[in-house]
Short mmCIF file of C-alpha atoms in Angstrom, two decimals:
data_model
loop_
_atom_site.label_atom_id
_atom_site.label_comp_id
_atom_site.label_asym_id
_atom_site.label_seq_id
_atom_site.Cartn_x
_atom_site.Cartn_y
_atom_site.Cartn_z
CA MET A 1 101.48 127.92 119.48
CA SER A 2 105.08 128.87 120.23
CA LEU A 3 107.69 128.21 117.58
CA GLU A 4 109.45 125.85 119.98
CA ARG A 5 106.30 123.78 120.35
CA LEU A 6 105.74 123.86 116.58
CA ARG A 7 109.29 122.61 116.04
CA GLU A 8 108.61 119.66 118.34
CA GLU A 9 105.33 118.87 116.61
CA VAL A 10 106.93 118.98 113.17
CA LEU A 11 109.82 116.80 114.35
CA GLU A 12 107.39 114.25 115.76
CA ALA A 13 105.37 114.22 112.52
CA ASN A 14 108.55 113.63 110.51
CA LEU A 15 109.47 110.72 112.78
CA GLU A 16 105.93 109.33 112.59
CA ILE A 17 106.01 108.87 108.82
CA VAL A 18 109.26 106.95 109.24
CA ARG A 19 107.80 104.76 112.00
CA ARG A 20 104.82 103.97 109.79
CA GLY A 21 106.99 102.86 106.89
CA LEU A 22 106.19 105.71 104.51
CA VAL A 23 109.80 106.84 104.09
CA LEU A 24 113.02 105.21 102.91
CA TYR A 25 116.26 107.02 103.74
CA THR A 26 115.45 110.74 103.30
CA PHE A 27 112.56 110.35 100.83
CA GLY A 28 110.02 112.59 102.57
CA ASN A 29 109.38 115.77 104.51
CA VAL A 30 106.87 117.37 106.85
CA SER A 31 106.23 121.02 107.61
CA GLY A 32 103.95 123.02 109.88
CA ILE A 33 102.85 126.63 109.90
CA ASP A 34 102.27 129.30 112.53
CA ARG A 35 99.57 131.30 110.73
CA GLU A 36 99.66 134.20 113.18
CA ALA A 37 103.40 134.67 112.79
CA GLY A 38 103.44 133.75 109.09
CA LEU A 39 106.29 131.30 109.67
CA VAL A 40 106.81 127.73 108.46
CA VAL A 41 108.89 125.01 110.13
CA ILE A 42 110.19 122.33 107.77
CA LYS A 43 112.62 119.43 107.67
CA PRO A 44 116.08 120.26 106.31
CA SER A 45 117.03 118.78 102.95
CA GLY A 46 118.71 115.38 102.88
CA VAL A 47 119.26 115.01 106.63
CA PRO A 48 118.82 111.37 107.77
CA TYR A 49 115.86 110.95 110.09
CA GLU A 50 117.89 109.06 112.68
CA LYS A 51 120.05 112.16 113.09
CA LEU A 52 117.21 114.69 113.01
CA ALA A 53 116.63 116.92 116.04
CA ALA A 54 114.24 119.80 116.62
CA ARG A 55 117.11 122.29 116.44
CA ASP A 56 117.85 121.12 112.87
CA LEU A 57 114.46 122.18 111.52
CA VAL A 58 114.43 125.28 109.37
CA ILE A 59 112.09 128.23 109.91
CA THR A 60 111.08 130.25 106.85
CA THR A 61 108.64 132.94 105.85
CA LEU A 62 105.76 132.26 103.47
CA ASP A 63 107.96 133.79 100.78
CA GLY A 64 110.64 131.17 101.41
CA GLY A 65 113.20 133.33 103.20
CA THR A 66 115.09 131.56 106.00
CA VAL A 67 114.47 133.12 109.40
CA GLU A 68 116.24 130.56 111.53
CA GLY A 69 118.41 127.52 110.88
CA SER A 70 121.85 126.88 109.42
CA LEU A 71 120.77 124.01 107.15
CA ARG A 72 119.15 124.18 103.73
CA PRO A 73 115.37 123.62 103.93
CA SER A 74 113.67 120.75 102.12
CA SER A 75 113.89 121.01 98.35
CA ASP A 76 110.06 120.72 98.36
CA LEU A 77 109.66 123.91 100.42
CA ALA A 78 108.14 125.90 97.55
CA THR A 79 105.44 123.26 97.09
CA HIS A 80 104.57 123.36 100.79
CA LEU A 81 104.41 127.16 100.69
CA ALA A 82 102.09 127.13 97.66
CA LEU A 83 99.68 124.88 99.55
CA TYR A 84 99.77 127.07 102.66
CA ARG A 85 99.05 130.17 100.60
CA ALA A 86 96.19 128.57 98.66
CA PHE A 87 94.54 126.50 101.42
CA PRO A 88 94.06 128.66 104.54
CA GLY A 89 92.73 125.77 106.66
CA VAL A 90 95.94 123.79 106.27
CA GLY A 91 98.36 123.76 109.21
CA GLY A 92 100.70 120.95 108.17
CA VAL A 93 101.90 119.35 104.92
CA VAL A 94 103.52 115.95 104.29
CA HIS A 95 105.26 114.66 101.18
CA THR A 96 106.40 111.07 100.83
CA HIS A 97 107.17 108.49 98.19
CA SER A 98 105.19 105.78 99.97
CA ARG A 99 104.96 102.68 97.82
CA HIS A 100 101.31 102.24 96.96
CA ALA A 101 100.27 105.88 96.75
CA THR A 102 103.29 106.55 94.53
CA ALA A 103 102.33 103.62 92.29
CA TRP A 104 98.94 105.24 91.65
CA ALA A 105 100.72 108.56 90.98
CA GLN A 106 103.13 106.92 88.55
CA ALA A 107 100.19 105.33 86.76
CA GLY A 108 98.53 108.74 86.52
CA ARG A 109 95.41 107.38 88.20
CA GLU A 110 93.32 108.79 91.02
CA ILE A 111 92.67 106.47 93.95
CA PRO A 112 88.99 105.53 93.67
CA CYS A 113 86.84 105.41 96.77
CA LEU A 114 85.95 101.72 96.85
CA GLY A 115 84.93 101.28 100.47
CA THR A 116 84.26 102.77 103.86
CA THR A 117 87.88 102.76 105.07
CA HIS A 118 88.66 105.29 102.34
CA ALA A 119 85.42 107.20 102.97
CA ASP A 120 86.25 107.64 106.65
CA SER A 121 89.06 110.05 105.72
CA PHE A 122 88.60 111.21 102.11
CA HIS A 123 85.27 112.46 100.77
CA GLY A 124 85.66 110.88 97.36
CA PRO A 125 88.56 109.79 95.14
CA VAL A 126 92.04 111.07 95.89
CA PRO A 127 92.74 113.18 92.80
CA VAL A 128 95.79 113.04 90.57
CA THR A 129 97.26 116.08 88.87
CA PRO A 130 97.90 116.38 85.14
CA GLU A 131 101.44 115.65 84.02
CA MET A 132 103.66 118.72 84.19
CA ALA A 133 104.88 120.33 80.99
CA GLY A 134 108.56 120.62 80.16
CA ASP A 135 108.75 124.34 80.87
CA GLN A 136 107.06 123.83 84.26
CA ILE A 137 109.71 121.26 85.13
CA ALA A 138 112.67 123.22 83.79
CA GLU A 139 112.05 126.38 85.78
CA ASP A 140 110.62 126.82 89.32
CA TYR A 141 109.81 123.10 89.41
CA GLU A 142 108.79 122.88 93.07
CA HIS A 143 106.72 126.06 92.88
CA ASN A 144 105.00 124.76 89.76
CA THR A 145 104.34 121.44 91.48
CA GLY A 146 102.37 123.39 94.07
CA ALA A 147 100.62 125.32 91.33
CA VAL A 148 99.38 122.17 89.54
CA ILE A 149 98.06 120.84 92.85
CA VAL A 150 96.21 124.08 93.54
CA ARG A 151 94.69 124.10 90.05
CA ARG A 152 93.60 120.48 90.46
CA PHE A 153 91.65 121.48 93.57
CA VAL A 154 89.54 124.12 91.85
CA GLY A 155 86.01 123.09 92.80
CA LEU A 156 87.22 120.67 95.48
CA ASP A 157 87.41 121.21 99.23
CA PRO A 158 91.01 120.51 100.31
CA MET A 159 89.88 119.85 103.88
CA ARG A 160 87.48 117.12 102.76
CA THR A 161 90.03 115.53 100.45
CA PRO A 162 93.30 116.24 102.30
CA ALA A 163 95.65 114.59 99.82
CA VAL A 164 96.69 114.55 96.18
CA LEU A 165 98.84 112.48 93.86
CA VAL A 166 101.28 114.44 91.72
CA ALA A 167 101.43 112.55 88.44
CA GLN A 168 104.64 110.53 87.97
CA HIS A 169 105.94 111.87 91.29
CA GLY A 170 104.15 110.98 94.50
CA PRO A 171 101.64 111.94 97.20
CA PHE A 172 101.19 115.07 99.26
CA ALA A 173 98.85 115.11 102.26
CA TRP A 174 97.86 117.85 104.66
CA GLY A 175 95.79 118.60 107.74
CA ARG A 176 94.97 121.23 110.33
CA THR A 177 98.23 120.40 112.10
CA ALA A 178 101.47 118.64 111.20
CA ALA A 179 100.32 115.67 113.29
CA GLU A 180 97.04 115.46 111.40
CA ALA A 181 98.87 115.76 108.08
CA ALA A 182 101.08 112.80 109.04
CA HIS A 183 97.99 110.83 110.07
CA ASN A 184 96.37 111.54 106.71
CA ALA A 185 99.53 110.49 104.86
CA VAL A 186 99.52 107.16 106.72
CA VAL A 187 95.84 106.57 105.96
CA LEU A 188 96.40 107.56 102.33
CA GLU A 189 99.03 104.87 101.93
CA GLU A 190 96.74 102.27 103.51
CA VAL A 191 93.77 103.06 101.25
CA ALA A 192 96.09 103.16 98.22
CA HIS A 193 97.22 99.63 99.10
CA MET A 194 93.63 98.45 99.65
CA ALA A 195 92.50 99.95 96.35
CA ALA A 196 95.36 98.32 94.45
CA LEU A 197 94.48 94.91 95.95
CA THR A 198 90.78 95.41 95.22
CA VAL A 199 91.42 96.30 91.59
CA ALA A 200 93.82 93.35 91.24
CA LEU A 201 91.07 91.04 92.54
CA GLY A 202 88.74 92.28 89.83
CA GLY A 203 86.83 94.76 91.95
CA GLY A 204 86.72 98.49 91.59
CA ARG A 205 83.08 99.61 91.76
CA ALA A 206 82.92 102.98 93.51
CA ILE A 207 81.16 103.23 96.84
CA SER A 208 77.63 104.66 96.74
CA GLN A 209 77.23 108.37 97.46
CA ALA A 210 74.99 107.54 100.44
CA LEU A 211 77.61 105.30 102.06
CA LEU A 212 80.42 107.72 101.23
CA ASP A 213 78.57 110.62 102.84
CA LYS A 214 77.57 108.60 105.91
CA HIS A 215 81.10 107.46 106.71
CA PHE A 216 82.79 110.77 106.01
CA LEU A 217 80.27 113.00 107.73
CA ARG A 218 79.92 110.89 110.86
CA LYS A 219 83.61 111.61 111.52
CA HIS A 220 84.02 115.07 109.96
CA GLY A 221 80.60 116.66 109.47
CA ALA A 222 78.84 119.29 111.56
CA GLY A 223 76.86 116.55 113.30
CA LYS A 224 79.77 114.13 113.68
CA TYR A 225 79.25 111.43 116.27
CA TYR A 226 82.31 109.18 115.84
CA GLY A 227 84.63 109.26 118.85
CA GLN A 228 84.28 111.41 121.96
CA PRO A 229 83.11 115.03 122.18
CA ASP A 230 85.87 117.61 121.87
CA SER A 231 87.20 118.69 125.24
#
């Protein structure tokens, strides 16, 4: 993919999370990576979405050095970079403060898999990180945010559970592309809302492993049969 095309994809993903109601003002960011070139395209910090254009996006290296762009990159850049370095299948990362997913993060609770809507996209609960220590917050905060996410995924497949809740902060989601990452962020917010309503109604029993596996694997497994064959 050319960098110009990646810029357009990342711009569209940023606009999509606004359209879907996941972002207030400038509370969110999306990035995408060109793995072959080792370059990341990310939203600039604090720029209103209604004024955002492809030319405003910032291009950086995986070490965080700016290659192209006159604006400051998102303050969450270091977290995005940590995820790209740790999860080689990831091609796009989204961070929002969407209402229901953030509520679970603020409560320090994972989002349980209570039904098939959740299981269609996430192969089990959406995990929550431990709270960050004072020294992690005081120095290299965004880098350390990425580090606690990576540690939380030891033993988990990030492509089967493409999202996390950072305790007392908010959600991050990812995918093979920036567009897929935005899609997963939208679905994450929906299942967070559903789970909150279910728990409030007195429910909360986790879905059976058999039903979880059936719904996830029919869309994402080697023998997937949901939708049309890949062209």
